[in-house]
């Protein structure tokens, strides 16, 4: 099989005679990788010397390929095979280069100018050639296959409910879907909720069946001992004929919803290395939540940059989706750096997205422990996620004669953090959807009014709605309730209401 994972990076231009960029990708643990290829789309300055400019690629801190750009202008591409032994689950791919401008037939420009640039074009990717490791008979293994980016992209993952689902069955299905969309790493693909009559399981399909026991098809009922689920729900794997089922069922709607919250908890599913799990009314199924009070750590470990010239490292920060930042946010940076720098030219600069927010000159006296505190400029909108970039301009006193690529260096300490002051946004704008339906990072008391008889289009609509809501929420603790008639005034007064249907089917 083959799967191409595109990088999330937009087209970016890097300036300076020494350039660096980071990209990130993941490898599924159930892939038996045969070959991995990095496809780089780029362009360099028309003034650069192709004989002395070069680009080096490393993965997880290990360099494995260097090349010179082709002797041509315009967009170029380079295919680079990645050594399989360097791959891990989450991978950091780094591009380093020196872009030097030619001034004559035998000379090139060492000064840093705006014409020293490398543009990395959107569309760069990693292509995998692999075979699938079969799913083990555990909840953990099923969950990894079901949530895998290739499984979702190839439409092999489905959530299946009964043909005429009750309100509780629909609630359980949407809780499971929201939890699933929260962990899916692909942007344009989603897991669909379908009825049993429309599931049409094929080879290598992964089906999560969420339904009350009396509505299960006979072949799945046989896998459950009905006496064991009188007062508890069950989550059970069942594999047959290259089709993979996770049966989520109970005798009552309340227990079925409780089991769905278990399935929507990534931590619990990853920890469960057995073929079935019983869930009762006292089972702790809620996702854990960290109360950071607006403080976000940039990195959990030391982060190093090495080499002379302009070096960068970056961090992605995600805010609660129902909040927007306001003025008075603050960034605190703790770092160290080598002592063999030309401190007349050594500098640290901090960016938020593409905006420069502060710089500091480095000094020999503070090389073993320096700090930098930056006020985020007033009026900057950070959105729900943003990038913090820390750039170092590192020049050695003997740079013209040094041949040690490991010096100079700088290290970002794990105590570096940013405090983001924020407030809940309540403006009734389409641009704020679906955050108006989210509170404390979970779906906020949703009342969903639907036709008494659901069409296939209604199922597609619900799939779209709850994929998006789940993608923006981070917890499974919220309330979802379905209604086929107009809810009473108390429900309407205290709920966020979603109405689905056509003029003929709406109540």
GROMACS .gro file of C-alpha atoms in nm:
model
  507
    1UNK     CA    1   0.000   0.000   0.000
    2UNK     CA    2   0.104   0.363  -0.042
    3UNK     CA    3   0.008   0.671   0.157
    4UNK     CA    4   0.121   1.031   0.109
    5UNK     CA    5   0.127   1.262   0.408
    6UNK     CA    6   0.137   1.630   0.314
    7UNK     CA    7   0.301   1.874   0.551
    8UNK     CA    8   0.077   2.134   0.712
    9UNK     CA    9   0.331   2.410   0.643
   10UNK     CA   10   0.226   2.692   0.412
   11UNK     CA   11   0.467   2.813   0.145
   12UNK     CA   12   0.746   2.984   0.339
   13UNK     CA   13   1.055   3.183   0.244
   14UNK     CA   14   1.372   3.159   0.453
   15UNK     CA   15   1.627   3.437   0.422
   16UNK     CA   16   1.995   3.447   0.513
   17UNK     CA   17   2.302   3.265   0.392
   18UNK     CA   18   2.228   2.994   0.651
   19UNK     CA   19   1.864   2.877   0.646
   20UNK     CA   20   1.665   2.621   0.843
   21UNK     CA   21   1.309   2.492   0.847
   22UNK     CA   22   1.124   2.222   1.046
   23UNK     CA   23   0.843   1.995   0.932
   24UNK     CA   24   0.660   1.722   1.121
   25UNK     CA   25   0.495   1.394   1.022
   26UNK     CA   26   0.374   1.074   1.186
   27UNK     CA   27   0.411   0.704   1.116
   28UNK     CA   28   0.138   0.460   1.214
   29UNK     CA   29   0.256   0.184   1.449
   30UNK     CA   30   0.075  -0.082   1.245
   31UNK     CA   31   0.265  -0.002   0.923
   32UNK     CA   32   0.541  -0.238   0.810
   33UNK     CA   33   0.737   0.027   0.619
   34UNK     CA   34   0.912  -0.082   0.300
   35UNK     CA   35   1.016   0.263   0.178
   36UNK     CA   36   0.973   0.626   0.285
   37UNK     CA   37   1.042   0.913   0.045
   38UNK     CA   38   1.065   1.283   0.125
   39UNK     CA   39   0.943   1.493  -0.169
   40UNK     CA   40   1.075   1.847  -0.136
   41UNK     CA   41   0.941   2.128  -0.356
   42UNK     CA   42   1.154   2.439  -0.335
   43UNK     CA   43   1.306   2.737  -0.511
   44UNK     CA   44   1.625   2.932  -0.435
   45UNK     CA   45   1.745   3.279  -0.522
   46UNK     CA   46   1.828   3.331  -0.888
   47UNK     CA   47   2.153   3.497  -0.776
   48UNK     CA   48   2.278   3.199  -0.577
   49UNK     CA   49   2.579   2.995  -0.680
   50UNK     CA   50   2.472   2.636  -0.748
   51UNK     CA   51   2.834   2.522  -0.700
   52UNK     CA   52   2.860   2.634  -0.337
   53UNK     CA   53   2.499   2.648  -0.215
   54UNK     CA   54   2.379   2.326  -0.052
   55UNK     CA   55   2.083   2.179   0.139
   56UNK     CA   56   2.104   1.914   0.413
   57UNK     CA   57   1.812   1.706   0.544
   58UNK     CA   58   1.797   1.548   0.889
   59UNK     CA   59   1.531   1.351   1.074
   60UNK     CA   60   1.496   1.347   1.451
   61UNK     CA   61   1.832   1.519   1.479
   62UNK     CA   62   2.024   1.279   1.249
   63UNK     CA   63   2.151   1.409   0.914
   64UNK     CA   64   2.109   1.167   0.625
   65UNK     CA   65   2.118   1.352   0.292
   66UNK     CA   66   2.285   1.657   0.134
   67UNK     CA   67   2.254   1.789  -0.219
   68UNK     CA   68   2.317   2.095  -0.431
   69UNK     CA   69   2.031   2.266  -0.618
   70UNK     CA   70   2.013   2.207  -0.990
   71UNK     CA   71   2.175   2.465  -1.215
   72UNK     CA   72   1.843   2.620  -1.315
   73UNK     CA   73   1.604   2.888  -1.196
   74UNK     CA   74   1.243   2.846  -1.094
   75UNK     CA   75   1.074   2.573  -0.892
   76UNK     CA   76   1.265   2.250  -0.831
   77UNK     CA   77   1.185   1.917  -0.667
   78UNK     CA   78   1.403   1.661  -0.495
   79UNK     CA   79   1.314   1.306  -0.397
   80UNK     CA   80   1.506   1.183  -0.093
   81UNK     CA   81   1.475   0.835   0.052
   82UNK     CA   82   1.454   0.835   0.433
   83UNK     CA   83   1.649   0.564   0.621
   84UNK     CA   84   1.384   0.346   0.785
   85UNK     CA   85   1.586   0.294   1.104
   86UNK     CA   86   1.560   0.669   1.176
   87UNK     CA   87   1.178   0.674   1.175
   88UNK     CA   88   0.975   0.693   1.495
   89UNK     CA   89   0.606   0.751   1.565
   90UNK     CA   90   0.630   1.131   1.557
   91UNK     CA   91   0.908   1.268   1.338
   92UNK     CA   92   1.079   1.604   1.304
   93UNK     CA   93   1.226   1.660   0.959
   94UNK     CA   94   1.469   1.949   0.938
   95UNK     CA   95   1.609   2.129   0.634
   96UNK     CA   96   1.938   2.318   0.673
   97UNK     CA   97   2.119   2.498   0.397
   98UNK     CA   98   2.359   2.768   0.296
   99UNK     CA   99   2.246   2.987   0.009
  100UNK     CA  100   2.548   3.183  -0.114
  101UNK     CA  101   2.532   3.444  -0.389
  102UNK     CA  102   2.782   3.445  -0.672
  103UNK     CA  103   2.963   3.775  -0.739
  104UNK     CA  104   3.205   3.665  -1.009
  105UNK     CA  105   3.319   3.353  -1.187
  106UNK     CA  106   3.537   3.247  -0.894
  107UNK     CA  107   3.386   3.417  -0.593
  108UNK     CA  108   3.067   3.416  -0.392
  109UNK     CA  109   2.905   3.658  -0.150
  110UNK     CA  110   2.943   3.580   0.223
  111UNK     CA  111   2.742   3.878   0.344
  112UNK     CA  112   2.384   3.812   0.450
  113UNK     CA  113   2.148   3.999   0.217
  114UNK     CA  114   1.777   3.978   0.128
  115UNK     CA  115   1.880   3.794  -0.191
  116UNK     CA  116   1.997   3.489   0.010
  117UNK     CA  117   1.669   3.298   0.020
  118UNK     CA  118   1.515   2.952   0.000
  119UNK     CA  119   1.140   2.909  -0.055
  120UNK     CA  120   0.983   2.578   0.053
  121UNK     CA  121   0.664   2.534  -0.145
  122UNK     CA  122   0.338   2.399  -0.015
  123UNK     CA  123   0.286   2.042  -0.130
  124UNK     CA  124   0.609   1.897   0.005
  125UNK     CA  125   0.530   1.556   0.153
  126UNK     CA  126   0.645   1.217   0.273
  127UNK     CA  127   0.530   0.912   0.077
  128UNK     CA  128   0.514   0.572   0.250
  129UNK     CA  129   0.518   0.231   0.088
  130UNK     CA  130   0.409  -0.030   0.343
  131UNK     CA  131   0.210  -0.337   0.427
  132UNK     CA  132  -0.043  -0.354   0.711
  133UNK     CA  133   0.030  -0.538   1.030
  134UNK     CA  134  -0.293  -0.720   1.122
  135UNK     CA  135  -0.493  -0.574   1.409
  136UNK     CA  136  -0.446  -0.756   1.738
  137UNK     CA  137  -0.753  -0.866   1.929
  138UNK     CA  138  -0.745  -0.572   2.171
  139UNK     CA  139  -0.931  -0.242   2.204
  140UNK     CA  140  -0.598  -0.062   2.182
  141UNK     CA  141  -0.505  -0.221   1.848
  142UNK     CA  142  -0.853  -0.176   1.695
  143UNK     CA  143  -0.852   0.190   1.800
  144UNK     CA  144  -0.513   0.258   1.640
  145UNK     CA  145  -0.620   0.099   1.310
  146UNK     CA  146  -0.965   0.263   1.317
  147UNK     CA  147  -0.817   0.611   1.384
  148UNK     CA  148  -0.519   0.573   1.150
  149UNK     CA  149  -0.476   0.844   0.890
  150UNK     CA  150  -0.466   0.595   0.602
  151UNK     CA  151  -0.772   0.406   0.731
  152UNK     CA  152  -0.973   0.728   0.753
  153UNK     CA  153  -0.846   0.866   0.420
  154UNK     CA  154  -0.931   0.542   0.238
  155UNK     CA  155  -1.281   0.543   0.399
  156UNK     CA  156  -1.224   0.212   0.581
  157UNK     CA  157  -1.352   0.350   0.915
  158UNK     CA  158  -1.725   0.372   0.989
  159UNK     CA  159  -1.946   0.417   1.294
  160UNK     CA  160  -2.258   0.203   1.251
  161UNK     CA  161  -2.583   0.240   1.443
  162UNK     CA  162  -2.924   0.075   1.417
  163UNK     CA  163  -3.153   0.127   1.118
  164UNK     CA  164  -3.407   0.319   1.324
  165UNK     CA  165  -3.192   0.466   1.600
  166UNK     CA  166  -3.340   0.593   1.923
  167UNK     CA  167  -3.239   0.930   2.067
  168UNK     CA  168  -2.995   0.757   2.303
  169UNK     CA  169  -2.838   0.556   2.020
  170UNK     CA  170  -2.787   0.874   1.819
  171UNK     CA  171  -2.638   1.049   2.123
  172UNK     CA  172  -2.398   0.759   2.183
  173UNK     CA  173  -2.298   0.754   1.814
  174UNK     CA  174  -2.226   1.128   1.810
  175UNK     CA  175  -2.027   1.109   2.135
  176UNK     CA  176  -1.816   0.835   1.977
  177UNK     CA  177  -1.781   1.034   1.654
  178UNK     CA  178  -1.680   1.352   1.837
  179UNK     CA  179  -1.414   1.163   2.029
  180UNK     CA  180  -1.285   1.011   1.708
  181UNK     CA  181  -1.270   1.336   1.511
  182UNK     CA  182  -1.073   1.488   1.798
  183UNK     CA  183  -0.776   1.255   1.729
  184UNK     CA  184  -0.793   1.229   1.349
  185UNK     CA  185  -0.483   1.392   1.199
  186UNK     CA  186  -0.612   1.438   0.843
  187UNK     CA  187  -0.770   1.772   0.748
  188UNK     CA  188  -1.010   1.678   0.471
  189UNK     CA  189  -1.125   1.329   0.572
  190UNK     CA  190  -1.377   1.215   0.827
  191UNK     CA  191  -1.542   0.908   0.978
  192UNK     CA  192  -1.904   0.864   0.871
  193UNK     CA  193  -2.198   0.750   1.083
  194UNK     CA  194  -2.425   0.516   0.887
  195UNK     CA  195  -2.714   0.279   0.945
  196UNK     CA  196  -2.656  -0.096   0.948
  197UNK     CA  197  -2.835  -0.132   0.615
  198UNK     CA  198  -2.586   0.114   0.462
  199UNK     CA  199  -2.264  -0.011   0.622
  200UNK     CA  200  -2.172  -0.260   0.341
  201UNK     CA  201  -1.854  -0.387   0.512
  202UNK     CA  202  -1.565  -0.462   0.277
  203UNK     CA  203  -1.223  -0.617   0.322
  204UNK     CA  204  -1.006  -0.428   0.572
  205UNK     CA  205  -1.301  -0.221   0.696
  206UNK     CA  206  -1.307  -0.118   1.063
  207UNK     CA  207  -1.661  -0.079   1.193
  208UNK     CA  208  -1.755   0.055   1.535
  209UNK     CA  209  -2.111  -0.066   1.596
  210UNK     CA  210  -2.296   0.153   1.850
  211UNK     CA  211  -2.644   0.019   1.922
  212UNK     CA  212  -2.862  -0.133   2.192
  213UNK     CA  213  -2.830  -0.509   2.226
  214UNK     CA  214  -3.181  -0.586   2.094
  215UNK     CA  215  -3.100  -0.396   1.772
  216UNK     CA  216  -2.773  -0.571   1.691
  217UNK     CA  217  -2.767  -0.801   1.388
  218UNK     CA  218  -2.771  -1.171   1.476
  219UNK     CA  219  -2.403  -1.233   1.388
  220UNK     CA  220  -2.297  -0.968   1.640
  221UNK     CA  221  -2.551  -1.068   1.905
  222UNK     CA  222  -2.390  -1.412   1.912
  223UNK     CA  223  -2.063  -1.255   2.027
  224UNK     CA  224  -2.225  -1.111   2.343
  225UNK     CA  225  -2.346  -1.302   2.650
  226UNK     CA  226  -2.671  -1.119   2.722
  227UNK     CA  227  -2.663  -1.226   3.089
  228UNK     CA  228  -2.340  -1.028   3.140
  229UNK     CA  229  -2.486  -0.697   3.027
  230UNK     CA  230  -2.794  -0.672   3.249
  231UNK     CA  231  -2.637  -0.390   3.453
  232UNK     CA  232  -2.338  -0.294   3.244
  233UNK     CA  233  -2.235  -0.216   2.888
  234UNK     CA  234  -1.971  -0.399   2.688
  235UNK     CA  235  -1.709  -0.289   2.437
  236UNK     CA  236  -1.580  -0.593   2.248
  237UNK     CA  237  -1.368  -0.668   1.942
  238UNK     CA  238  -1.484  -0.919   1.684
  239UNK     CA  239  -1.278  -1.000   1.375
  240UNK     CA  240  -1.407  -1.212   1.087
  241UNK     CA  241  -1.321  -1.251   0.717
  242UNK     CA  242  -1.077  -0.954   0.716
  243UNK     CA  243  -1.347  -0.730   0.864
  244UNK     CA  244  -1.291  -0.574   1.203
  245UNK     CA  245  -1.574  -0.489   1.443
  246UNK     CA  246  -1.580  -0.307   1.775
  247UNK     CA  247  -1.919  -0.379   1.932
  248UNK     CA  248  -2.038  -0.106   2.171
  249UNK     CA  249  -2.367  -0.217   2.323
  250UNK     CA  250  -2.588  -0.224   2.632
  251UNK     CA  251  -2.945  -0.306   2.729
  252UNK     CA  252  -3.024   0.055   2.822
  253UNK     CA  253  -2.962   0.390   2.660
  254UNK     CA  254  -2.787   0.539   2.964
  255UNK     CA  255  -2.528   0.260   2.974
  256UNK     CA  256  -2.482   0.277   2.597
  257UNK     CA  257  -2.397   0.648   2.629
  258UNK     CA  258  -2.160   0.567   2.913
  259UNK     CA  259  -1.978   0.312   2.693
  260UNK     CA  260  -1.961   0.569   2.412
  261UNK     CA  261  -1.781   0.810   2.646
  262UNK     CA  262  -1.527   0.534   2.715
  263UNK     CA  263  -1.471   0.494   2.339
  264UNK     CA  264  -1.439   0.873   2.304
  265UNK     CA  265  -1.156   0.876   2.562
  266UNK     CA  266  -0.826   0.836   2.376
  267UNK     CA  267  -0.632   0.760   2.694
  268UNK     CA  268  -0.862   0.477   2.801
  269UNK     CA  269  -0.871   0.319   2.456
  270UNK     CA  270  -0.491   0.331   2.426
  271UNK     CA  271  -0.448   0.171   2.769
  272UNK     CA  272  -0.690  -0.120   2.717
  273UNK     CA  273  -0.491  -0.422   2.597
  274UNK     CA  274  -0.770  -0.678   2.614
  275UNK     CA  275  -1.043  -0.792   2.379
  276UNK     CA  276  -1.337  -0.657   2.581
  277UNK     CA  277  -1.416  -0.402   2.849
  278UNK     CA  278  -1.718  -0.384   3.079
  279UNK     CA  279  -1.856  -0.038   3.164
  280UNK     CA  280  -2.104   0.028   3.445
  281UNK     CA  281  -2.261   0.337   3.593
  282UNK     CA  282  -1.962   0.392   3.822
  283UNK     CA  283  -1.688   0.359   3.557
  284UNK     CA  284  -1.474   0.673   3.529
  285UNK     CA  285  -1.490   0.756   3.158
  286UNK     CA  286  -1.436   1.133   3.147
  287UNK     CA  287  -1.124   1.261   2.976
  288UNK     CA  288  -0.861   1.420   3.195
  289UNK     CA  289  -0.818   1.793   3.161
  290UNK     CA  290  -0.528   2.021   3.252
  291UNK     CA  291  -0.611   2.356   3.408
  292UNK     CA  292  -0.323   2.564   3.283
  293UNK     CA  293  -0.491   2.901   3.353
  294UNK     CA  294  -0.353   3.043   3.030
  295UNK     CA  295   0.009   2.926   3.078
  296UNK     CA  296   0.155   2.713   2.797
  297UNK     CA  297   0.495   2.547   2.812
  298UNK     CA  298   0.684   2.575   2.483
  299UNK     CA  299   0.865   2.242   2.517
  300UNK     CA  300   0.883   1.959   2.773
  301UNK     CA  301   1.257   1.908   2.716
  302UNK     CA  302   1.565   2.103   2.611
  303UNK     CA  303   1.555   2.210   2.248
  304UNK     CA  304   1.891   2.259   2.074
  305UNK     CA  305   1.998   2.448   1.764
  306UNK     CA  306   2.350   2.403   1.627
  307UNK     CA  307   2.568   2.563   1.364
  308UNK     CA  308   2.679   2.908   1.261
  309UNK     CA  309   2.449   3.163   1.107
  310UNK     CA  310   2.072   3.205   1.139
  311UNK     CA  311   1.914   2.911   1.327
  312UNK     CA  312   1.549   2.871   1.423
  313UNK     CA  313   1.324   2.647   1.628
  314UNK     CA  314   0.944   2.670   1.645
  315UNK     CA  315   0.655   2.574   1.872
  316UNK     CA  316   0.283   2.538   1.803
  317UNK     CA  317   0.044   2.657   2.074
  318UNK     CA  318  -0.326   2.563   2.074
  319UNK     CA  319  -0.578   2.769   2.271
  320UNK     CA  320  -0.924   2.660   2.393
  321UNK     CA  321  -1.147   2.695   2.091
  322UNK     CA  322  -1.416   2.892   2.271
  323UNK     CA  323  -1.171   3.164   2.380
  324UNK     CA  324  -0.997   3.449   2.199
  325UNK     CA  325  -0.685   3.625   2.320
  326UNK     CA  326  -0.692   3.979   2.455
  327UNK     CA  327  -0.412   4.226   2.534
  328UNK     CA  328  -0.144   4.173   2.803
  329UNK     CA  329  -0.017   3.830   2.698
  330UNK     CA  330   0.346   3.761   2.793
  331UNK     CA  331   0.623   3.531   2.668
  332UNK     CA  332   0.911   3.421   2.895
  333UNK     CA  333   1.212   3.258   2.732
  334UNK     CA  334   1.493   3.082   2.919
  335UNK     CA  335   1.797   2.976   2.715
  336UNK     CA  336   2.170   2.904   2.711
  337UNK     CA  337   2.431   2.937   2.436
  338UNK     CA  338   2.797   2.873   2.359
  339UNK     CA  339   3.067   3.112   2.474
  340UNK     CA  340   3.273   3.118   2.155
  341UNK     CA  341   3.039   3.364   1.980
  342UNK     CA  342   3.116   3.699   1.827
  343UNK     CA  343   2.894   3.879   2.077
  344UNK     CA  344   2.899   4.197   1.872
  345UNK     CA  345   2.674   4.017   1.620
  346UNK     CA  346   2.495   3.748   1.828
  347UNK     CA  347   2.121   3.798   1.865
  348UNK     CA  348   1.801   3.617   1.972
  349UNK     CA  349   1.471   3.713   1.805
  350UNK     CA  350   1.118   3.597   1.885
  351UNK     CA  351   0.833   3.580   1.633
  352UNK     CA  352   0.464   3.505   1.681
  353UNK     CA  353   0.345   3.371   1.350
  354UNK     CA  354   0.517   3.612   1.108
  355UNK     CA  355   0.533   3.911   1.344
  356UNK     CA  356   0.857   4.003   1.521
  357UNK     CA  357   0.773   4.063   1.886
  358UNK     CA  358   1.119   4.116   2.038
  359UNK     CA  359   1.496   4.077   2.011
  360UNK     CA  360   1.785   4.059   2.257
  361UNK     CA  361   2.158   4.082   2.213
  362UNK     CA  362   2.349   3.784   2.353
  363UNK     CA  363   2.637   3.834   2.598
  364UNK     CA  364   2.924   3.624   2.731
  365UNK     CA  365   2.828   3.701   3.091
  366UNK     CA  366   2.485   3.537   3.053
  367UNK     CA  367   2.577   3.245   2.823
  368UNK     CA  368   2.511   2.985   3.097
  369UNK     CA  369   2.163   3.115   3.172
  370UNK     CA  370   1.989   3.396   2.988
  371UNK     CA  371   1.627   3.509   2.993
  372UNK     CA  372   1.405   3.716   2.768
  373UNK     CA  373   1.060   3.852   2.855
  374UNK     CA  374   0.846   3.984   2.572
  375UNK     CA  375   0.505   4.149   2.586
  376UNK     CA  376   0.287   4.030   2.299
  377UNK     CA  377   0.200   4.348   2.103
  378UNK     CA  378  -0.146   4.481   2.172
  379UNK     CA  379  -0.406   4.407   1.909
  380UNK     CA  380  -0.247   4.086   1.773
  381UNK     CA  381  -0.513   3.818   1.708
  382UNK     CA  382  -0.361   3.478   1.782
  383UNK     CA  383  -0.657   3.267   1.671
  384UNK     CA  384  -0.711   2.920   1.812
  385UNK     CA  385  -0.355   2.815   1.731
  386UNK     CA  386  -0.037   3.002   1.659
  387UNK     CA  387   0.336   2.951   1.612
  388UNK     CA  388   0.613   3.083   1.833
  389UNK     CA  389   0.950   3.098   1.654
  390UNK     CA  390   1.280   3.159   1.830
  391UNK     CA  391   1.565   3.259   1.598
  392UNK     CA  392   1.932   3.282   1.690
  393UNK     CA  393   2.195   3.461   1.486
  394UNK     CA  394   2.511   3.277   1.591
  395UNK     CA  395   2.847   3.388   1.456
  396UNK     CA  396   3.180   3.261   1.587
  397UNK     CA  397   3.492   3.469   1.634
  398UNK     CA  398   3.685   3.231   1.405
  399UNK     CA  399   3.398   3.147   1.173
  400UNK     CA  400   3.607   3.168   0.856
  401UNK     CA  401   3.842   2.891   0.977
  402UNK     CA  402   3.615   2.676   1.195
  403UNK     CA  403   3.503   2.339   1.058
  404UNK     CA  404   3.297   2.221   1.358
  405UNK     CA  405   2.928   2.202   1.262
  406UNK     CA  406   2.824   2.142   1.625
  407UNK     CA  407   2.928   2.488   1.738
  408UNK     CA  408   2.810   2.745   1.798
  409UNK     CA  409   2.492   2.628   1.970
  410UNK     CA  410   2.193   2.753   2.167
  411UNK     CA  411   1.949   2.566   2.391
  412UNK     CA  412   1.589   2.657   2.481
  413UNK     CA  413   1.509   2.549   2.837
  414UNK     CA  414   1.183   2.365   2.918
  415UNK     CA  415   1.078   2.640   3.163
  416UNK     CA  416   1.016   2.868   2.865
  417UNK     CA  417   0.645   2.949   2.841
  418UNK     CA  418   0.384   3.190   2.714
  419UNK     CA  419   0.093   3.329   2.913
  420UNK     CA  420  -0.206   3.403   2.692
  421UNK     CA  421  -0.472   3.623   2.843
  422UNK     CA  422  -0.805   3.534   2.687
  423UNK     CA  423  -1.180   3.566   2.722
  424UNK     CA  424  -1.474   3.365   2.599
  425UNK     CA  425  -1.608   3.487   2.265
  426UNK     CA  426  -1.986   3.520   2.246
  427UNK     CA  427  -2.039   3.709   1.920
  428UNK     CA  428  -2.306   3.538   1.711
  429UNK     CA  429  -2.102   3.518   1.392
  430UNK     CA  430  -2.055   3.230   1.151
  431UNK     CA  431  -1.679   3.282   1.190
  432UNK     CA  432  -1.716   3.184   1.558
  433UNK     CA  433  -1.892   2.855   1.478
  434UNK     CA  434  -1.868   2.598   1.631
  435UNK     CA  435  -1.700   2.755   1.934
  436UNK     CA  436  -2.034   2.902   2.046
  437UNK     CA  437  -2.145   2.541   2.097
  438UNK     CA  438  -1.836   2.461   2.305
  439UNK     CA  439  -1.761   2.553   2.668
  440UNK     CA  440  -1.463   2.449   2.880
  441UNK     CA  441  -1.328   2.264   2.574
  442UNK     CA  442  -1.629   2.031   2.536
  443UNK     CA  443  -1.963   2.042   2.354
  444UNK     CA  444  -2.195   2.260   2.556
  445UNK     CA  445  -2.541   2.120   2.640
  446UNK     CA  446  -2.652   2.049   2.283
  447UNK     CA  447  -3.017   1.987   2.198
  448UNK     CA  448  -3.041   1.840   1.847
  449UNK     CA  449  -3.387   1.844   1.689
  450UNK     CA  450  -3.425   1.594   1.404
  451UNK     CA  451  -3.705   1.450   1.185
  452UNK     CA  452  -3.887   1.146   1.320
  453UNK     CA  453  -3.759   0.948   1.021
  454UNK     CA  454  -3.397   1.012   0.927
  455UNK     CA  455  -3.286   1.001   0.563
  456UNK     CA  456  -2.934   0.918   0.444
  457UNK     CA  457  -2.884   1.292   0.389
  458UNK     CA  458  -2.974   1.357   0.753
  459UNK     CA  459  -2.705   1.108   0.859
  460UNK     CA  460  -2.451   1.285   0.637
  461UNK     CA  461  -2.552   1.619   0.790
  462UNK     CA  462  -2.510   1.489   1.145
  463UNK     CA  463  -2.174   1.339   1.047
  464UNK     CA  464  -2.054   1.676   0.916
  465UNK     CA  465  -2.180   1.870   1.218
  466UNK     CA  466  -2.031   1.643   1.485
  467UNK     CA  467  -1.704   1.587   1.302
  468UNK     CA  468  -1.652   1.963   1.320
  469UNK     CA  469  -1.769   2.002   1.680
  470UNK     CA  470  -1.554   1.706   1.787
  471UNK     CA  471  -1.254   1.848   1.604
  472UNK     CA  472  -1.282   2.170   1.808
  473UNK     CA  473  -1.353   2.008   2.146
  474UNK     CA  474  -1.094   1.837   2.364
  475UNK     CA  475  -1.310   1.658   2.619
  476UNK     CA  476  -1.595   1.405   2.621
  477UNK     CA  477  -1.778   1.546   2.923
  478UNK     CA  478  -2.045   1.754   2.745
  479UNK     CA  479  -2.411   1.674   2.699
  480UNK     CA  480  -2.584   1.585   2.371
  481UNK     CA  481  -2.955   1.507   2.358
  482UNK     CA  482  -3.169   1.433   2.051
  483UNK     CA  483  -3.535   1.528   2.010
  484UNK     CA  484  -3.791   1.434   1.743
  485UNK     CA  485  -4.045   1.687   1.872
  486UNK     CA  486  -4.016   2.045   1.984
  487UNK     CA  487  -3.828   2.051   2.317
  488UNK     CA  488  -3.999   2.216   2.612
  489UNK     CA  489  -3.929   2.575   2.708
  490UNK     CA  490  -3.684   2.478   2.982
  491UNK     CA  491  -3.470   2.279   2.735
  492UNK     CA  492  -3.478   2.561   2.480
  493UNK     CA  493  -3.387   2.815   2.747
  494UNK     CA  494  -3.084   2.622   2.875
  495UNK     CA  495  -2.950   2.450   2.564
  496UNK     CA  496  -2.765   2.530   2.246
  497UNK     CA  497  -3.005   2.412   1.979
  498UNK     CA  498  -2.925   2.255   1.642
  499UNK     CA  499  -3.217   2.179   1.409
  500UNK     CA  500  -3.164   1.940   1.117
  501UNK     CA  501  -3.406   1.869   0.834
  502UNK     CA  502  -3.586   2.006   0.530
  503UNK     CA  503  -3.899   2.227   0.523
  504UNK     CA  504  -4.112   1.915   0.479
  505UNK     CA  505  -3.952   1.712   0.759
  506UNK     CA  506  -3.893   1.984   1.018
  507UNK     CA  507  -4.146   1.998   1.300
   0.00000   0.00000   0.00000
